[in-house]
Coordinates of C-alpha atoms in Angstrom, one line a residue:
M28 CA -32.2 -18.1 -7.3
L29 CA -28.5 -17.1 -7.2
S30 CA -26.7 -14.6 -9.7
G31 CA -23.0 -14.7 -10.4
S32 CA -22.4 -18.4 -9.7
D33 CA -19.4 -18.7 -12.2
T34 CA -16.8 -18.0 -9.6
G35 CA -16.1 -16.9 -6.1
I36 CA -18.8 -16.5 -3.4
G37 CA -21.8 -17.3 -5.9
H38 CA -19.9 -20.6 -7.1
A39 CA -19.3 -21.7 -3.6
L40 CA -22.7 -20.7 -2.3
A41 CA -24.4 -22.7 -5.0
K42 CA -22.4 -25.9 -4.2
H43 CA -23.0 -25.3 -0.5
L44 CA -26.8 -24.9 -0.8
D45 CA -27.0 -27.9 -3.2
S46 CA -25.1 -30.0 -0.5
L47 CA -27.8 -29.0 2.1
G48 CA -30.6 -30.3 -0.2
F49 CA -31.7 -27.0 -1.7
V50 CA -33.1 -26.7 -5.2
V51 CA -30.7 -24.3 -6.7
F52 CA -31.1 -22.0 -9.6
A53 CA -27.5 -21.0 -10.2
G54 CA -27.3 -17.9 -12.7
V55 CA -24.0 -17.6 -14.6
L56 CA -22.6 -15.2 -16.9
D57 CA -21.3 -18.0 -19.2
R58 CA -23.4 -21.1 -19.5
D59 CA -20.5 -22.9 -21.4
G60 CA -17.7 -21.7 -19.1
P61 CA -15.6 -23.7 -16.7
G62 CA -17.6 -22.5 -13.6
A63 CA -20.9 -23.5 -15.1
E64 CA -19.5 -26.8 -16.2
E65 CA -18.0 -27.7 -12.6
L66 CA -21.4 -27.0 -11.1
R67 CA -23.0 -29.5 -13.4
R68 CA -20.2 -32.0 -12.8
C69 CA -20.1 -31.6 -9.0
C70 CA -23.6 -30.9 -8.0
S71 CA -26.9 -32.9 -7.7
Q72 CA -29.5 -33.0 -10.4
R73 CA -31.6 -30.5 -8.5
L74 CA -29.2 -27.7 -9.4
C75 CA -30.2 -25.7 -12.7
V76 CA -27.7 -23.7 -14.3
L77 CA -29.2 -20.5 -15.9
Q78 CA -27.5 -18.4 -18.4
L79 CA -27.9 -15.0 -16.7
D80 CA -26.2 -11.7 -17.4
V81 CA -28.1 -9.5 -15.0
T82 CA -27.7 -6.5 -17.5
S83 CA -29.7 -8.3 -20.1
T84 CA -33.5 -8.0 -19.9
T85 CA -34.0 -10.8 -22.3
Q86 CA -31.9 -13.3 -20.3
L87 CA -33.6 -12.2 -17.1
Q88 CA -37.0 -12.9 -18.7
E89 CA -35.9 -16.3 -20.0
A90 CA -34.5 -17.2 -16.5
F91 CA -37.9 -16.2 -14.9
L92 CA -39.7 -18.3 -17.3
T93 CA -37.5 -21.4 -16.6
V94 CA -37.7 -20.9 -12.9
S95 CA -41.5 -20.4 -12.9
E96 CA -42.0 -23.6 -15.2
K97 CA -39.9 -25.8 -12.8
L98 CA -41.5 -24.5 -9.7
K99 CA -44.9 -24.8 -11.2
N100 CA -47.4 -23.2 -8.6
A101 CA -44.9 -23.0 -5.8
G102 CA -43.2 -19.7 -4.9
L103 CA -39.5 -19.1 -4.8
W104 CA -38.0 -19.0 -1.4
G105 CA -34.9 -17.0 -2.1
V106 CA -33.2 -14.6 -4.4
V107 CA -29.6 -14.0 -3.6
N108 CA -28.1 -11.0 -5.7
N109 CA -24.5 -11.9 -5.7
A110 CA -23.2 -10.9 -9.4
G111 CA -20.9 -8.0 -9.2
I112 CA -17.7 -6.5 -10.6
L113 CA -14.8 -4.6 -8.8
G114 CA -13.5 -2.2 -11.5
F115 CA -10.0 -1.1 -11.5
P116 CA -9.1 0.1 -7.9
A117 CA -7.8 3.6 -8.2
D118 CA -8.5 7.2 -7.0
G119 CA -11.9 8.5 -8.0
E120 CA -10.4 11.3 -10.1
L121 CA -8.3 8.9 -12.2
L122 CA -11.1 6.3 -13.0
P123 CA -12.8 6.8 -16.3
M124 CA -16.6 7.3 -16.4
S125 CA -16.8 4.1 -18.1
T126 CA -15.8 2.2 -14.8
Y127 CA -18.4 4.2 -12.9
R128 CA -21.1 3.3 -15.4
H129 CA -20.3 -0.4 -15.6
C130 CA -20.1 -0.8 -11.7
M131 CA -23.4 0.8 -11.5
E132 CA -24.8 -1.2 -14.3
V133 CA -23.8 -4.6 -13.0
N134 CA -23.8 -4.1 -9.1
F135 CA -26.7 -1.9 -8.7
F136 CA -29.1 -1.8 -11.7
G137 CA -28.6 -5.5 -12.4
A138 CA -29.5 -6.4 -8.8
V139 CA -32.4 -4.2 -9.0
Q140 CA -33.7 -5.6 -12.2
V141 CA -33.2 -9.3 -10.8
S142 CA -35.2 -8.3 -7.7
K143 CA -38.1 -6.8 -9.5
T144 CA -38.2 -9.8 -12.0
F145 CA -38.5 -12.4 -9.2
L146 CA -40.4 -10.4 -6.6
P147 CA -43.8 -11.9 -7.7
L148 CA -42.5 -15.5 -6.9
L149 CA -41.1 -14.3 -3.6
R150 CA -44.4 -12.8 -2.8
K151 CA -46.1 -16.2 -3.2
S152 CA -43.9 -17.8 -0.6
Q153 CA -43.2 -14.7 1.7
G154 CA -39.6 -15.6 1.0
R155 CA -36.2 -13.7 1.2
L156 CA -34.2 -11.3 -0.7
V157 CA -30.5 -11.2 0.0
N158 CA -28.3 -8.6 -1.5
M159 CA -24.6 -9.2 -1.5
S160 CA -23.2 -5.5 -1.0
S161 CA -19.7 -4.9 0.5
M162 CA -17.8 -3.1 3.3
A163 CA -17.2 -0.5 0.7
G164 CA -20.8 -0.1 0.3
G165 CA -21.2 1.0 4.0
I166 CA -18.1 3.1 4.5
P167 CA -15.8 5.2 2.4
L168 CA -12.7 3.3 1.4
P169 CA -9.9 5.0 -0.8
R170 CA -9.6 3.8 -4.3
Y171 CA -13.2 2.3 -4.3
A172 CA -15.2 5.2 -5.6
A173 CA -16.9 3.4 -8.3
Y174 CA -17.2 0.0 -6.7
G175 CA -18.3 1.5 -3.3
A176 CA -20.7 4.0 -4.8
S177 CA -22.6 1.2 -6.5
K178 CA -22.5 -1.1 -3.5
A179 CA -23.8 1.9 -1.4
A180 CA -26.6 2.1 -3.7
L181 CA -27.5 -1.5 -3.4
S182 CA -27.3 -1.3 0.5
M183 CA -29.8 1.6 0.4
F184 CA -32.0 -0.1 -2.0
S185 CA -31.9 -3.3 0.4
G186 CA -32.9 -1.1 3.3
V187 CA -35.9 0.7 1.7
M188 CA -37.0 -2.7 0.2
R189 CA -36.9 -4.2 3.5
Q190 CA -39.3 -1.7 4.7
E191 CA -41.6 -1.6 1.8
L192 CA -41.8 -5.4 1.3
S193 CA -42.5 -6.2 5.0
K194 CA -46.3 -5.9 4.3
W195 CA -46.1 -9.3 2.4
G196 CA -43.9 -11.1 4.9
I197 CA -40.8 -10.6 2.4
K198 CA -37.6 -10.2 4.3
V199 CA -34.7 -8.4 2.7
M200 CA -31.1 -8.5 4.1
A201 CA -27.8 -6.9 2.9
I202 CA -24.4 -8.7 3.3
H203 CA -21.3 -6.4 3.9
P204 CA -18.4 -8.8 3.9
S205 CA -14.9 -7.8 4.5
G206 CA -12.1 -8.7 2.1
F207 CA -12.3 -12.2 0.7
R208 CA -10.7 -13.9 -2.1
T209 CA -13.5 -14.3 -4.6
G210 CA -12.1 -14.1 -8.0
I211 CA -13.9 -10.7 -8.5
E212 CA -10.2 -9.3 -8.9
G213 CA -10.4 -10.5 -12.5
T214 CA -7.6 -11.8 -14.9
A215 CA -4.5 -10.1 -15.8
E216 CA -5.8 -9.4 -19.4
Q217 CA -8.9 -7.6 -17.9
W218 CA -6.6 -5.5 -15.7
D219 CA -4.3 -4.7 -18.7
Q220 CA -7.3 -3.5 -20.6
Q221 CA -8.7 -1.3 -17.8
E222 CA -5.3 0.1 -16.9
K223 CA -4.7 1.0 -20.5
E224 CA -8.0 2.9 -20.7
L225 CA -7.4 4.6 -17.6
M226 CA -3.8 5.9 -18.5
E227 CA -4.9 6.9 -22.0
N228 CA -7.8 9.2 -20.8
L229 CA -5.7 10.9 -17.9
P230 CA -5.3 14.7 -18.8
A231 CA -1.8 15.7 -18.7
D232 CA -2.2 18.0 -15.6
T233 CA -3.9 15.1 -13.8
R234 CA -0.9 12.7 -14.6
Q235 CA 1.5 15.3 -13.5
A236 CA -0.2 16.1 -10.2
Y237 CA -0.3 12.3 -9.2
G238 CA 3.1 11.4 -10.7
E239 CA 4.2 8.6 -12.6
E240 CA 5.6 6.7 -9.6
Y241 CA 2.2 6.7 -7.9
L242 CA 0.4 5.9 -11.0
L243 CA 2.6 2.7 -11.5
G244 CA 2.1 1.9 -7.8
L245 CA -1.7 1.2 -8.5
R246 CA -0.7 -1.9 -10.3
N247 CA 1.3 -3.0 -7.4
Y248 CA -1.5 -2.4 -5.2
L249 CA -3.6 -4.5 -7.5
L250 CA -1.2 -7.4 -7.6
H251 CA -1.0 -7.6 -3.8
L252 CA -4.9 -7.2 -3.3
P253 CA -5.4 -11.0 -3.2
S254 CA -2.9 -11.5 -0.4
L255 CA -4.9 -8.9 1.7
C256 CA -8.2 -11.0 1.4
A257 CA -9.2 -14.1 3.4
P258 CA -9.3 -17.3 1.4
D259 CA -11.9 -19.1 3.6
L260 CA -15.3 -18.1 2.3
S261 CA -17.3 -19.9 5.0
P262 CA -18.1 -16.8 7.1
V263 CA -20.0 -15.3 4.1
L264 CA -21.7 -18.5 3.3
G265 CA -22.9 -19.0 6.9
S266 CA -24.3 -15.3 6.8
V267 CA -26.1 -16.0 3.6
L268 CA -27.5 -19.3 5.0
H269 CA -28.7 -17.4 8.2
A270 CA -30.3 -14.8 6.2
L271 CA -32.2 -17.6 4.1
L272 CA -33.1 -19.8 7.0
A273 CA -33.4 -17.9 10.3
R274 CA -36.8 -16.9 11.6
S275 CA -35.7 -13.6 12.4
P276 CA -32.7 -12.6 10.1
Q277 CA -30.6 -9.7 10.7
G278 CA -31.1 -6.8 8.2
L279 CA -27.3 -6.4 7.9
Y280 CA -24.6 -9.0 8.1
T281 CA -20.8 -8.1 8.3
P282 CA -19.0 -11.5 7.9
G283 CA -15.1 -11.5 8.0
R284 CA -12.7 -10.5 10.6
G285 CA -13.0 -7.1 11.8
A286 CA -15.6 -6.0 9.3
Y287 CA -17.8 -4.4 11.9
I288 CA -15.0 -2.4 13.4
P289 CA -14.6 0.4 10.6
L290 CA -18.3 0.5 10.4
C291 CA -18.5 1.3 14.2
I292 CA -15.8 3.9 14.0
F293 CA -17.5 5.5 10.9
C294 CA -20.9 5.6 12.6
C295 CA -20.0 6.4 16.3
F296 CA -16.9 8.9 16.0
P297 CA -16.2 12.2 14.1
L298 CA -15.6 11.9 10.4
W299 CA -11.9 13.2 11.0
F300 CA -11.3 10.4 13.2
Y301 CA -12.6 7.9 10.7
D302 CA -10.4 9.5 8.0
F303 CA -7.4 9.4 10.1
F304 CA -8.1 5.7 11.1

């Protein structure tokens, strides 16, 4: 069972698992959207597209019933919580509270709700729970206060569940990818709307403190963000596959070039050195 299969990592993972012979339940935000249509067109009959907004209790229950019916008495081997949103990357003081709430609602509460819904099926098979966190969920990164906080909550949830669910043989893993080009950056229209909300809610003294030039530079940073990200998703797909299939999976995966380096510096060096780095 995989959430967030419309685009990016989830879309590529659904295709990859299907090509390897898995029975894939691909949850999508829009069952009639181009991502869902492509999955139906390109994948085998084994793949089942599910309408799944992870913030909707009704859609989660419907997805659970569909999966249970198709599995009959068999258990579910794996749940991959991949659905997520980035939010407008800007300084934490500048971000409106709606961005913080939305990131937490999708990235954290959505993943928790998916996990709680499908855990009875994982318990039957002593299966795997894989949570797609982020490098920003393990170390503080400027301009990712809302996104990073939601992913840090997901990482902590993963660690606690790894301890608590081990008594049933369920293994829980967190994935902390570095920067990959996944489509989470959103569309220009979405950014325009979020940028408008950000600018309209800025107090005059805050706007003056940061300066118009800096605020305009946020859009330039956003436009260049995809160029800073790796286009090849295979390291992430490999990590998820290892988490699903390995006899002794790692509790934490850090796919991507240099993803572990900032984490090591953060954990092993004084904070002032990490902040300088």
